[in-house]
MMTF fields as JSON, N, C-alpha, C and O atoms, coordinates in Angstrom:
{
  "mmtfVersion": "1.0.0",
  "mmtfProducer": "UNKNOWN",
  "numBonds": 495,
  "numAtoms": 496,
  "numGroups": 124,
  "numChains": 1,
  "numModels": 1,
  "chainsPerModel": [1],
  "groupsPerChain": [124],
  "chainIdList": ["A"],
  "bondAtomList": [4, 2, 8, 6, 12, 10, 16, 14, 20, 18, 24, 22, 28, 26, 32, 30, 36, 34, 40, 38, 44, 42, 48, 46, 52, 50, 56, 54, 60, 58, 64, 62, 68, 66, 72, 70, 76, 74, 80, 78, 84, 82, 88, 86, 92, 90, 96, 94, 100, 98, 104, 102, 108, 106, 112, 110, 116, 114, 120, 118, 124, 122, 128, 126, 132, 130, 136, 134, 140, 138, 144, 142, 148, 146, 152, 150, 156, 154, 160, 158, 164, 162, 168, 166, 172, 170, 176, 174, 180, 178, 184, 182, 188, 186, 192, 190, 196, 194, 200, 198, 204, 202, 208, 206, 212, 210, 216, 214, 220, 218, 224, 222, 228, 226, 232, 230, 236, 234, 240, 238, 244, 242, 248, 246, 252, 250, 256, 254, 260, 258, 264, 262, 268, 266, 272, 270, 276, 274, 280, 278, 284, 282, 288, 286, 292, 290, 296, 294, 300, 298, 304, 302, 308, 306, 312, 310, 316, 314, 320, 318, 324, 322, 328, 326, 332, 330, 336, 334, 340, 338, 344, 342, 348, 346, 352, 350, 356, 354, 360, 358, 364, 362, 368, 366, 372, 370, 376, 374, 380, 378, 384, 382, 388, 386, 392, 390, 396, 394, 400, 398, 404, 402, 408, 406, 412, 410, 416, 414, 420, 418, 424, 422, 428, 426, 432, 430, 436, 434, 440, 438, 444, 442, 448, 446, 452, 450, 456, 454, 460, 458, 464, 462, 468, 466, 472, 470, 476, 474, 480, 478, 484, 482, 488, 486, 492, 490],
  "bondOrderList": [1, 1, 1, 1, 1, 1, 1, 1, 1, 1, 1, 1, 1, 1, 1, 1, 1, 1, 1, 1, 1, 1, 1, 1, 1, 1, 1, 1, 1, 1, 1, 1, 1, 1, 1, 1, 1, 1, 1, 1, 1, 1, 1, 1, 1, 1, 1, 1, 1, 1, 1, 1, 1, 1, 1, 1, 1, 1, 1, 1, 1, 1, 1, 1, 1, 1, 1, 1, 1, 1, 1, 1, 1, 1, 1, 1, 1, 1, 1, 1, 1, 1, 1, 1, 1, 1, 1, 1, 1, 1, 1, 1, 1, 1, 1, 1, 1, 1, 1, 1, 1, 1, 1, 1, 1, 1, 1, 1, 1, 1, 1, 1, 1, 1, 1, 1, 1, 1, 1, 1, 1, 1, 1],
  "groupList": [{"groupName": "ALA", "atomNameList": ["N", "CA", "C", "O"], "elementList": ["N", "C", "C", "O"], "formalChargeList": [0, 0, 0, 0], "bondAtomList": [1, 0, 2, 1, 3, 2], "bondOrderList": [1, 1, 2], "singleLetterCode": "A", "chemCompType": "L-PEPTIDE LINKING"}, {"groupName": "SER", "atomNameList": ["N", "CA", "C", "O"], "elementList": ["N", "C", "C", "O"], "formalChargeList": [0, 0, 0, 0], "bondAtomList": [1, 0, 2, 1, 3, 2], "bondOrderList": [1, 1, 2], "singleLetterCode": "S", "chemCompType": "L-PEPTIDE LINKING"}, {"groupName": "TRP", "atomNameList": ["N", "CA", "C", "O"], "elementList": ["N", "C", "C", "O"], "formalChargeList": [0, 0, 0, 0], "bondAtomList": [1, 0, 2, 1, 3, 2], "bondOrderList": [1, 1, 2], "singleLetterCode": "W", "chemCompType": "L-PEPTIDE LINKING"}, {"groupName": "GLY", "atomNameList": ["N", "CA", "C", "O"], "elementList": ["N", "C", "C", "O"], "formalChargeList": [0, 0, 0, 0], "bondAtomList": [1, 0, 2, 1, 3, 2], "bondOrderList": [1, 1, 2], "singleLetterCode": "G", "chemCompType": "PEPTIDE LINKING"}, {"groupName": "LYS", "atomNameList": ["N", "CA", "C", "O"], "elementList": ["N", "C", "C", "O"], "formalChargeList": [0, 0, 0, 0], "bondAtomList": [1, 0, 2, 1, 3, 2], "bondOrderList": [1, 1, 2], "singleLetterCode": "K", "chemCompType": "L-PEPTIDE LINKING"}, {"groupName": "PRO", "atomNameList": ["N", "CA", "C", "O"], "elementList": ["N", "C", "C", "O"], "formalChargeList": [0, 0, 0, 0], "bondAtomList": [1, 0, 2, 1, 3, 2], "bondOrderList": [1, 1, 2], "singleLetterCode": "P", "chemCompType": "L-PEPTIDE LINKING"}, {"groupName": "LEU", "atomNameList": ["N", "CA", "C", "O"], "elementList": ["N", "C", "C", "O"], "formalChargeList": [0, 0, 0, 0], "bondAtomList": [1, 0, 2, 1, 3, 2], "bondOrderList": [1, 1, 2], "singleLetterCode": "L", "chemCompType": "L-PEPTIDE LINKING"}, {"groupName": "HIS", "atomNameList": ["N", "CA", "C", "O"], "elementList": ["N", "C", "C", "O"], "formalChargeList": [0, 0, 0, 0], "bondAtomList": [1, 0, 2, 1, 3, 2], "bondOrderList": [1, 1, 2], "singleLetterCode": "H", "chemCompType": "L-PEPTIDE LINKING"}, {"groupName": "ARG", "atomNameList": ["N", "CA", "C", "O"], "elementList": ["N", "C", "C", "O"], "formalChargeList": [0, 0, 0, 0], "bondAtomList": [1, 0, 2, 1, 3, 2], "bondOrderList": [1, 1, 2], "singleLetterCode": "R", "chemCompType": "L-PEPTIDE LINKING"}, {"groupName": "ASP", "atomNameList": ["N", "CA", "C", "O"], "elementList": ["N", "C", "C", "O"], "formalChargeList": [0, 0, 0, 0], "bondAtomList": [1, 0, 2, 1, 3, 2], "bondOrderList": [1, 1, 2], "singleLetterCode": "D", "chemCompType": "L-PEPTIDE LINKING"}, {"groupName": "GLN", "atomNameList": ["N", "CA", "C", "O"], "elementList": ["N", "C", "C", "O"], "formalChargeList": [0, 0, 0, 0], "bondAtomList": [1, 0, 2, 1, 3, 2], "bondOrderList": [1, 1, 2], "singleLetterCode": "Q", "chemCompType": "L-PEPTIDE LINKING"}, {"groupName": "VAL", "atomNameList": ["N", "CA", "C", "O"], "elementList": ["N", "C", "C", "O"], "formalChargeList": [0, 0, 0, 0], "bondAtomList": [1, 0, 2, 1, 3, 2], "bondOrderList": [1, 1, 2], "singleLetterCode": "V", "chemCompType": "L-PEPTIDE LINKING"}, {"groupName": "ILE", "atomNameList": ["N", "CA", "C", "O"], "elementList": ["N", "C", "C", "O"], "formalChargeList": [0, 0, 0, 0], "bondAtomList": [1, 0, 2, 1, 3, 2], "bondOrderList": [1, 1, 2], "singleLetterCode": "I", "chemCompType": "L-PEPTIDE LINKING"}, {"groupName": "THR", "atomNameList": ["N", "CA", "C", "O"], "elementList": ["N", "C", "C", "O"], "formalChargeList": [0, 0, 0, 0], "bondAtomList": [1, 0, 2, 1, 3, 2], "bondOrderList": [1, 1, 2], "singleLetterCode": "T", "chemCompType": "L-PEPTIDE LINKING"}, {"groupName": "GLU", "atomNameList": ["N", "CA", "C", "O"], "elementList": ["N", "C", "C", "O"], "formalChargeList": [0, 0, 0, 0], "bondAtomList": [1, 0, 2, 1, 3, 2], "bondOrderList": [1, 1, 2], "singleLetterCode": "E", "chemCompType": "L-PEPTIDE LINKING"}, {"groupName": "MET", "atomNameList": ["N", "CA", "C", "O"], "elementList": ["N", "C", "C", "O"], "formalChargeList": [0, 0, 0, 0], "bondAtomList": [1, 0, 2, 1, 3, 2], "bondOrderList": [1, 1, 2], "singleLetterCode": "M", "chemCompType": "L-PEPTIDE LINKING"}, {"groupName": "PHE", "atomNameList": ["N", "CA", "C", "O"], "elementList": ["N", "C", "C", "O"], "formalChargeList": [0, 0, 0, 0], "bondAtomList": [1, 0, 2, 1, 3, 2], "bondOrderList": [1, 1, 2], "singleLetterCode": "F", "chemCompType": "L-PEPTIDE LINKING"}, {"groupName": "CYS", "atomNameList": ["N", "CA", "C", "O"], "elementList": ["N", "C", "C", "O"], "formalChargeList": [0, 0, 0, 0], "bondAtomList": [1, 0, 2, 1, 3, 2], "bondOrderList": [1, 1, 2], "singleLetterCode": "C", "chemCompType": "L-PEPTIDE LINKING"}],
  "groupTypeList": [0, 1, 2, 1, 3, 1, 4, 5, 6, 5, 6, 1, 0, 7, 3, 3, 3, 8, 8, 4, 9, 10, 11, 0, 8, 10, 0, 4, 0, 6, 4, 0, 3, 11, 0, 12, 0, 12, 3, 13, 5, 3, 8, 1, 6, 8, 6, 6, 14, 14, 3, 7, 15, 1, 0, 9, 1, 6, 14, 6, 12, 11, 6, 9, 6, 0, 8, 9, 8, 4, 10, 8, 9, 6, 6, 11, 6, 5, 14, 13, 8, 8, 14, 6, 16, 14, 6, 6, 10, 8, 7, 6, 6, 5, 6, 6, 1, 8, 0, 9, 3, 5, 8, 6, 15, 6, 17, 3, 1, 1, 9, 6, 11, 0, 3, 3, 3, 3, 1, 3, 0, 11, 14, 0],
  "groupIdList": [1, 2, 3, 4, 5, 6, 7, 8, 9, 10, 11, 12, 13, 14, 15, 16, 17, 18, 19, 20, 21, 22, 23, 24, 25, 26, 27, 28, 29, 30, 31, 32, 33, 34, 35, 36, 37, 38, 39, 40, 41, 42, 43, 44, 45, 46, 47, 48, 49, 50, 51, 52, 53, 54, 55, 56, 57, 58, 59, 60, 61, 62, 63, 64, 65, 66, 67, 68, 69, 70, 71, 72, 73, 74, 75, 76, 77, 78, 79, 80, 81, 82, 83, 84, 85, 86, 87, 88, 89, 90, 91, 92, 93, 94, 95, 96, 97, 98, 99, 100, 101, 102, 103, 104, 105, 106, 107, 108, 109, 110, 111, 112, 113, 114, 115, 116, 117, 118, 119, 120, 121, 122, 123, 124],
  "secStructList": [7, 6, 6, 6, 6, 7, 7, 7, 3, 3, 3, 1, 1, 7, 1, 7, 1, 7, 2, 2, 2, 2, 2, 2, 2, 2, 2, 2, 2, 2, 2, 6, 7, 7, 1, 3, 3, 3, 3, 7, 2, 2, 2, 2, 2, 2, 2, 2, 2, 6, 6, 1, 7, 7, 4, 4, 4, 7, 1, 3, 3, 3, 3, 3, 7, 7, 7, 7, 6, 6, 7, 7, 7, 6, 6, 6, 1, 2, 2, 2, 2, 2, 2, 2, 2, 2, 0, 0, 0, 0, 0, 0, 2, 2, 2, 2, 6, 1, 6, 6, 1, 7, 3, 3, 3, 3, 3, 7, 1, 6, 6, 6, 1, 6, 6, 7, 1, 1, 7, 7, 7, 3, 3, 7],
  "xCoordList": [47.796, 46.378, 45.859, 46.567, 44.636, 43.798, 43.844, 43.509, 44.181, 44.027, 45.125, 45.052, 46.388, 47.64, 47.665, 48.666, 46.579, 46.727, 45.525, 45.277, 44.958, 43.789, 44.456, 45.558, 43.297, 43.775, 42.932, 41.705, 43.615, 43.037, 42.07, 42.288, 40.98, 39.893, 40.238, 40.032, 40.709, 40.769, 39.765, 39.088, 39.463, 38.124, 38.541, 38.568, 38.949, 39.517, 38.581, 37.57, 39.079, 38.363, 38.951, 38.782, 39.702, 40.491, 39.446, 38.514, 39.687, 38.774, 38.034, 37.46, 37.837, 36.994, 35.784, 35.298, 34.886, 33.565, 33.233, 34.031, 32.05, 31.439, 31.631, 31.859, 31.478, 31.69, 30.66, 30.991, 29.374, 28.361, 28.475, 28.029, 29.065, 29.52, 30.648, 30.646, 31.469, 32.606, 32.179, 32.565, 31.343, 30.755, 29.808, 29.658, 29.212, 28.232, 29.344, 29.015, 30.475, 31.421, 32.017, 32.094, 32.448, 32.99, 31.887, 32.128, 30.892, 29.671, 29.53, 29.487, 29.456, 29.507, 30.473, 30.132, 31.731, 32.844, 32.756, 33.103, 32.327, 32.06, 31.199, 31.43, 30.1, 29.007, 29.436, 28.992, 30.337, 31.114, 32.113, 32.652, 32.296, 32.956, 34.68, 35.442, 35.009, 36.686, 36.968, 36.062, 38.184, 38.635, 39.601, 39.935, 40.005, 40.797, 40.16, 39.836, 40.055, 39.375, 40.426, 40.974, 40.912, 41.847, 40.998, 40.365, 41.072, 40.361, 40.664, 41.39, 40.241, 40.371, 39.256, 38.233, 39.311, 38.394, 37.05, 36.071, 36.956, 35.571, 34.888, 33.667, 35.754, 35.107, 34.9, 33.913, 35.629, 35.277, 33.974, 33.089, 33.984, 32.696, 31.565, 30.571, 31.538, 30.42, 29.743, 28.523, 30.605, 30.502, 29.686, 28.595, 30.279, 29.738, 28.276, 27.341, 28.352, 26.898, 25.903, 24.733, 26.251, 25.187, 24.959, 24.218, 25.628, 25.352, 26.0, 25.564, 26.896, 27.767, 28.731, 29.162, 29.152, 30.416, 30.172, 29.886, 30.361, 30.243, 31.585, 32.148, 32.123, 33.343, 33.58, 34.645, 32.534, 32.801, 33.049, 33.492, 32.748, 33.036, 34.601, 35.092, 35.079, 36.514, 37.516, 37.291, 38.672, 39.875, 40.786, 41.425, 40.968, 41.992, 41.189, 40.543, 41.372, 41.044, 42.13, 42.903, 42.415, 43.556, 42.949, 42.201, 43.298, 42.832, 44.06, 45.122, 43.95, 44.794, 44.703, 43.766, 45.887, 45.827, 47.239, 47.903, 47.525, 48.562, 48.145, 46.941, 49.169, 48.839, 47.885, 47.823, 47.081, 46.399, 46.781, 47.921, 46.199, 46.773, 47.54, 48.554, 46.938, 47.801, 48.7, 49.023, 49.232, 50.259, 49.824, 50.692, 48.758, 48.361, 48.227, 47.867, 48.491, 48.476, 47.0, 46.424, 46.474, 44.918, 44.423, 43.272, 45.54, 44.9, 44.808, 44.167, 45.407, 45.307, 43.968, 43.537, 43.435, 42.008, 40.707, 40.323, 40.116, 39.176, 38.194, 38.025, 37.596, 36.766, 37.284, 36.548, 38.513, 39.123, 39.196, 38.866, 39.598, 39.769, 38.079, 37.748, 37.403, 35.96, 35.603, 35.212, 35.72, 35.313, 36.008, 35.375, 37.418, 38.204, 37.608, 37.377, 37.315, 36.876, 35.549, 35.192, 34.596, 33.114, 33.431, 32.875, 34.212, 34.344, 34.88, 34.374, 35.915, 36.443, 35.194, 34.815, 34.479, 33.478, 31.998, 31.217, 31.743, 30.619, 30.652, 29.815, 31.637, 32.031, 33.139, 32.901, 34.33, 35.497, 35.698, 35.83, 35.771, 36.215, 35.578, 36.315, 34.207, 33.702, 34.272, 34.486, 34.485, 35.23, 36.585, 37.129, 37.225, 38.944, 39.209, 40.237, 38.336, 38.69, 38.295, 38.509, 37.671, 37.152, 38.399, 39.098, 38.717, 39.704, 39.55, 40.425, 38.254, 38.044, 37.715, 37.34, 37.916, 37.6, 38.553, 39.626, 38.345, 39.213, 40.386, 40.318, 41.462, 42.857, 42.857, 42.405, 43.243, 43.279, 44.753, 45.689, 44.819, 46.136, 45.967, 45.128, 46.908, 46.796, 48.061, 49.121, 47.928, 49.016, 49.06, 48.127, 50.478, 50.68, 51.333, 51.399, 51.759, 52.275, 53.712, 53.942, 54.637, 55.822, 55.711, 56.604, 54.616, 54.271, 53.978, 54.055, 53.59, 53.325, 54.155, 53.91, 55.14, 56.1, 57.425, 57.878, 57.982, 59.3, 60.332, 60.37, 61.198, 62.223, 61.666, 62.238, 60.602, 60.021, 60.927, 61.186, 61.333, 62.313, 61.299, 60.446, 61.645, 60.703, 59.258, 58.791, 58.752, 57.293, 56.336, 56.601, 55.133, 54.232, 53.105, 52.082, 53.207, 52.24, 52.239, 53.271, 50.9, 50.768, 49.696, 48.57, 49.883, 48.665, 48.337, 49.158, 46.985, 46.221, 45.784, 45.11],
  "yCoordList": [117.61, 117.389, 118.9, 119.839, 118.89, 120.183, 120.643, 121.809, 119.942, 120.293, 120.857, 121.238, 121.018, 121.362, 122.838, 123.233, 123.615, 124.927, 124.886, 125.831, 123.727, 123.826, 123.749, 123.321, 124.359, 123.918, 122.923, 122.954, 121.992, 120.657, 121.278, 122.319, 120.395, 120.625, 119.548, 118.401, 119.708, 118.652, 118.423, 119.288, 117.12, 116.508, 115.866, 114.638, 116.464, 115.869, 116.367, 117.055, 115.915, 116.432, 117.392, 117.581, 118.112, 119.563, 120.561, 120.448, 121.663, 122.906, 122.983, 124.061, 122.026, 122.265, 122.106, 122.266, 121.77, 121.87, 120.251, 119.321, 120.207, 118.816, 118.266, 118.99, 117.006, 116.164, 116.818, 117.378, 116.689, 117.271, 118.717, 119.016, 119.528, 120.885, 120.882, 121.728, 120.02, 120.065, 119.495, 120.098, 118.3, 117.747, 118.855, 118.971, 119.613, 120.741, 121.737, 122.119, 122.16, 123.058, 122.402, 123.071, 121.001, 120.593, 120.535, 121.068, 120.038, 119.993, 121.27, 121.369, 122.202, 123.518, 123.904, 124.358, 123.688, 123.835, 122.873, 123.306, 121.682, 120.702, 121.181, 121.009, 121.846, 122.225, 123.191, 123.238, 124.062, 125.324, 124.892, 125.654, 123.321, 122.844, 122.669, 123.614, 121.504, 121.108, 120.14, 119.625, 119.927, 118.928, 117.937, 116.875, 118.287, 117.41, 117.309, 118.263, 116.145, 115.858, 115.214, 114.304, 115.499, 114.773, 114.415, 115.293, 113.407, 112.778, 111.465, 110.719, 111.12, 109.739, 108.908, 109.517, 107.674, 106.641, 106.893, 106.846, 107.172, 107.303, 108.508, 108.55, 109.662, 111.049, 111.131, 111.782, 110.604, 110.286, 109.592, 110.025, 108.519, 107.733, 108.32, 108.234, 108.983, 109.778, 110.952, 111.086, 111.706, 112.757, 112.09, 112.53, 110.954, 110.463, 109.749, 109.79, 109.073, 108.502, 109.393, 109.098, 110.597, 111.696, 112.675, 113.658, 112.288, 112.997, 114.363, 115.213, 114.651, 116.02, 116.029, 117.08, 114.862, 114.715, 113.523, 112.353, 114.128, 112.836, 112.516, 113.295, 111.301, 110.729, 111.151, 111.672, 110.93, 110.971, 112.52, 112.833, 113.24, 114.772, 115.229, 116.349, 114.352, 114.694, 114.201, 113.222, 114.994, 114.55, 113.793, 112.957, 114.052, 113.249, 113.183, 114.096, 111.908, 111.521, 111.265, 110.395, 111.808, 111.415, 110.834, 111.539, 109.451, 109.033, 109.063, 108.529, 109.567, 109.981, 108.717, 108.495, 107.992, 106.877, 107.01, 106.021, 108.219, 108.268, 108.021, 108.029, 107.75, 107.574, 108.339, 109.558, 107.706, 108.522, 109.247, 108.942, 110.19, 110.747, 109.833, 110.151, 108.732, 107.643, 106.898, 105.78, 107.463, 106.685, 105.365, 104.608, 105.085, 103.819, 103.791, 104.799, 102.724, 102.504, 102.34, 101.255, 103.337, 103.286, 102.214, 101.853, 101.366, 99.965, 98.924, 97.91, 99.071, 97.791, 97.89, 96.942, 99.098, 99.379, 98.796, 99.44, 97.961, 97.199, 98.286, 98.193, 99.18, 100.072, 100.779, 100.711, 101.543, 101.954, 100.993, 101.367, 99.917, 99.13, 98.735, 98.721, 98.508, 98.239, 99.531, 99.358, 100.698, 102.101, 102.017, 102.095, 101.846, 101.722, 100.905, 101.296, 99.58, 98.525, 98.863, 98.643, 99.514, 99.973, 101.145, 101.147, 102.05, 103.176, 102.809, 103.316, 101.899, 101.322, 100.742, 101.256, 99.727, 98.921, 99.689, 99.207, 100.585, 101.44, 102.548, 102.699, 103.267, 104.511, 104.543, 105.159, 104.01, 104.122, 103.19, 103.67, 101.834, 100.917, 100.998, 100.811, 101.269, 101.557, 102.851, 102.833, 103.807, 105.014, 104.864, 105.479, 103.927, 103.832, 103.239, 103.509, 102.467, 101.671, 102.403, 101.862, 103.722, 104.534, 105.298, 105.72, 105.497, 106.384, 107.999, 108.707, 108.26, 109.591, 109.607, 110.581, 108.601, 108.86, 109.384, 109.594, 109.689, 110.179, 109.244, 108.036, 109.846, 109.229, 109.005, 109.923, 108.06, 107.686, 107.729, 107.09, 108.592, 108.29, 108.012, 108.571, 107.029, 106.84, 107.186, 106.647, 108.206, 108.501, 108.114, 108.094, 107.785, 107.306, 108.381, 109.574, 107.874, 108.775, 109.348, 110.452, 108.774, 109.166, 110.39, 111.231, 110.433, 111.709, 113.096, 114.18, 112.884, 113.86, 114.309, 115.337, 113.563, 113.901, 114.219, 113.55, 115.361, 115.886, 114.924, 114.3, 114.766, 113.884, 112.33, 111.498, 112.096, 110.564, 110.126, 110.756, 108.878, 108.137, 107.37, 106.514, 107.91, 107.243, 107.964, 108.671, 107.533, 108.047, 107.078, 105.895, 107.432, 106.522, 106.573, 105.937, 107.323, 107.696, 106.614, 106.21, 106.105, 105.217, 105.625, 105.854, 105.744, 106.222, 105.397, 104.697, 105.431, 104.588, 105.212, 104.57],
  "zCoordList": [152.165, 152.436, 152.807, 153.172, 152.645, 152.546, 154.057, 154.268, 155.021, 156.377, 156.927, 158.095, 156.16, 156.637, 157.242, 157.841, 157.078, 157.606, 158.88, 159.628, 158.901, 159.794, 161.386, 161.731, 162.242, 163.564, 164.162, 164.072, 164.805, 165.36, 166.572, 167.191, 166.74, 167.938, 168.889, 168.494, 170.029, 171.058, 171.612, 172.168, 171.559, 172.371, 173.447, 173.36, 174.661, 175.791, 177.061, 176.924, 178.259, 179.309, 179.919, 181.124, 179.199, 179.744, 179.55, 178.754, 180.422, 180.175, 181.252, 181.407, 182.188, 183.575, 183.536, 182.416, 184.585, 184.265, 184.404, 184.289, 184.639, 184.596, 182.844, 181.876, 182.862, 181.571, 180.594, 179.549, 181.044, 180.344, 179.761, 178.653, 180.542, 180.281, 179.141, 178.247, 179.225, 178.231, 177.189, 176.188, 176.883, 175.628, 175.07, 173.853, 175.896, 175.197, 174.492, 173.369, 174.934, 174.609, 173.245, 172.215, 173.314, 172.19, 171.128, 170.045, 171.293, 170.213, 169.673, 168.447, 170.33, 169.817, 168.744, 167.651, 169.137, 168.454, 167.156, 166.057, 167.307, 166.275, 165.244, 164.047, 165.749, 164.748, 163.893, 162.746, 164.343, 163.505, 162.39, 161.587, 162.488, 161.661, 161.838, 162.045, 161.731, 161.965, 160.822, 160.168, 160.623, 159.658, 160.416, 159.89, 161.571, 162.394, 163.817, 164.524, 164.071, 165.681, 166.383, 165.761, 167.708, 168.372, 169.891, 170.477, 170.254, 171.375, 171.927, 171.269, 172.951, 173.451, 172.846, 172.534, 172.65, 172.218, 172.742, 171.998, 174.06, 174.753, 174.509, 174.359, 174.457, 174.094, 172.57, 172.227, 171.623, 170.394, 170.075, 169.336, 170.702, 170.685, 171.066, 170.344, 172.217, 172.798, 171.85, 171.765, 171.216, 170.341, 169.272, 168.91, 168.753, 167.47, 167.622, 166.821, 168.903, 169.264, 169.543, 169.299, 170.091, 170.604, 169.174, 169.192, 168.096, 166.756, 166.813, 166.037, 167.558, 167.435, 166.511, 166.035, 166.177, 165.262, 164.215, 164.47, 162.98, 161.808, 161.221, 160.452, 161.607, 161.064, 159.741, 159.41, 158.877, 157.565, 157.073, 155.968, 157.91, 157.474, 158.049, 157.909, 158.557, 159.165, 158.066, 157.354, 157.994, 157.233, 157.803, 157.165, 159.313, 160.169, 161.517, 162.031, 161.975, 163.327, 164.236, 163.834, 165.405, 166.037, 167.379, 168.055, 167.788, 168.819, 169.926, 169.608, 170.977, 172.027, 173.131, 173.898, 172.994, 173.73, 174.723, 175.033, 175.101, 176.096, 177.371, 177.63, 178.405, 179.648, 180.479, 180.318, 181.415, 182.177, 183.28, 183.631, 184.042, 185.169, 186.158, 186.779, 186.2, 187.144, 186.434, 186.834, 185.237, 184.52, 183.927, 183.493, 183.883, 183.241, 181.742, 181.135, 181.167, 179.825, 179.295, 179.375, 178.81, 178.296, 177.88, 178.123, 176.963, 176.247, 177.169, 176.892, 178.287, 179.348, 180.3, 180.956, 180.261, 180.7, 180.068, 179.092, 180.333, 179.691, 179.101, 177.885, 179.672, 179.294, 178.153, 177.168, 177.987, 177.091, 175.782, 174.657, 176.052, 174.87, 174.252, 173.067, 175.165, 174.612, 173.728, 172.573, 174.207, 173.585, 172.255, 171.202, 172.309, 170.945, 169.956, 168.812, 170.461, 169.353, 168.936, 167.778, 170.005, 169.435, 168.464, 167.366, 168.769, 168.016, 166.351, 165.35, 166.349, 165.026, 164.427, 163.375, 164.943, 164.468, 164.225, 163.405, 164.78, 164.624, 163.616, 162.727, 163.822, 163.128, 162.188, 161.148, 162.311, 161.465, 160.499, 159.374, 160.597, 159.677, 158.378, 157.41, 158.144, 156.879, 156.197, 154.984, 156.836, 156.393, 156.066, 155.149, 156.918, 156.507, 155.181, 154.56, 154.753, 153.439, 152.272, 151.187, 152.298, 151.191, 150.768, 151.689, 149.741, 149.196, 149.805, 150.304, 149.59, 150.158, 151.97, 152.624, 152.331, 154.038, 154.663, 154.097, 155.923, 156.827, 157.096, 156.868, 157.588, 157.982, 159.543, 160.227, 160.063, 161.341, 161.896, 161.418, 162.994, 163.799, 165.294, 166.0, 165.734, 167.086, 167.692, 167.375, 168.678, 169.407, 170.904, 171.707, 171.105, 172.557, 173.459, 173.165, 174.477, 175.258, 174.996, 175.489, 174.328, 173.73, 172.932, 172.824, 172.409, 171.447, 172.139, 171.561, 173.617, 174.333, 175.397, 176.027, 175.618, 176.8, 176.036, 175.108, 176.581, 176.068, 176.321, 177.382, 175.372, 175.332, 175.487, 176.191, 174.808, 174.762, 173.545, 172.52, 173.941, 172.826, 171.697, 171.929, 170.529, 169.371, 169.501, 170.394, 168.319, 168.09, 168.472, 168.261, 169.067, 169.669, 168.671, 168.922, 167.486, 166.55, 165.523, 164.987, 165.237, 164.296, 163.208, 163.652, 161.884, 161.088, 160.103, 159.51, 159.841, 159.01, 157.751, 156.946]
}
């Protein structure tokens, strides 16, 4: 893949500051151009909805579904499930069926925790 040497852009709530400031920093980085975006369904949806990111310009989208700070499985939370399905319906499903569309990877907590037994990654 042409993105093999690319540096991924994490779209997460890390980095301090208010959410609005975090989104502004991430929007600025996206404007400079990225091939790989990594983020939660909610943050990815927000950046797409606000026009900061275009899914069809990405080669790989990685959705972070790792457990939250309270060790809750994110797909158990109704808000996260709703955001994931909205993201898929509004932005990703039409692109995933195209031969030249982006690839989608779902990563769970076992990918992010040292010594995790098995891979929590699913690629489409």
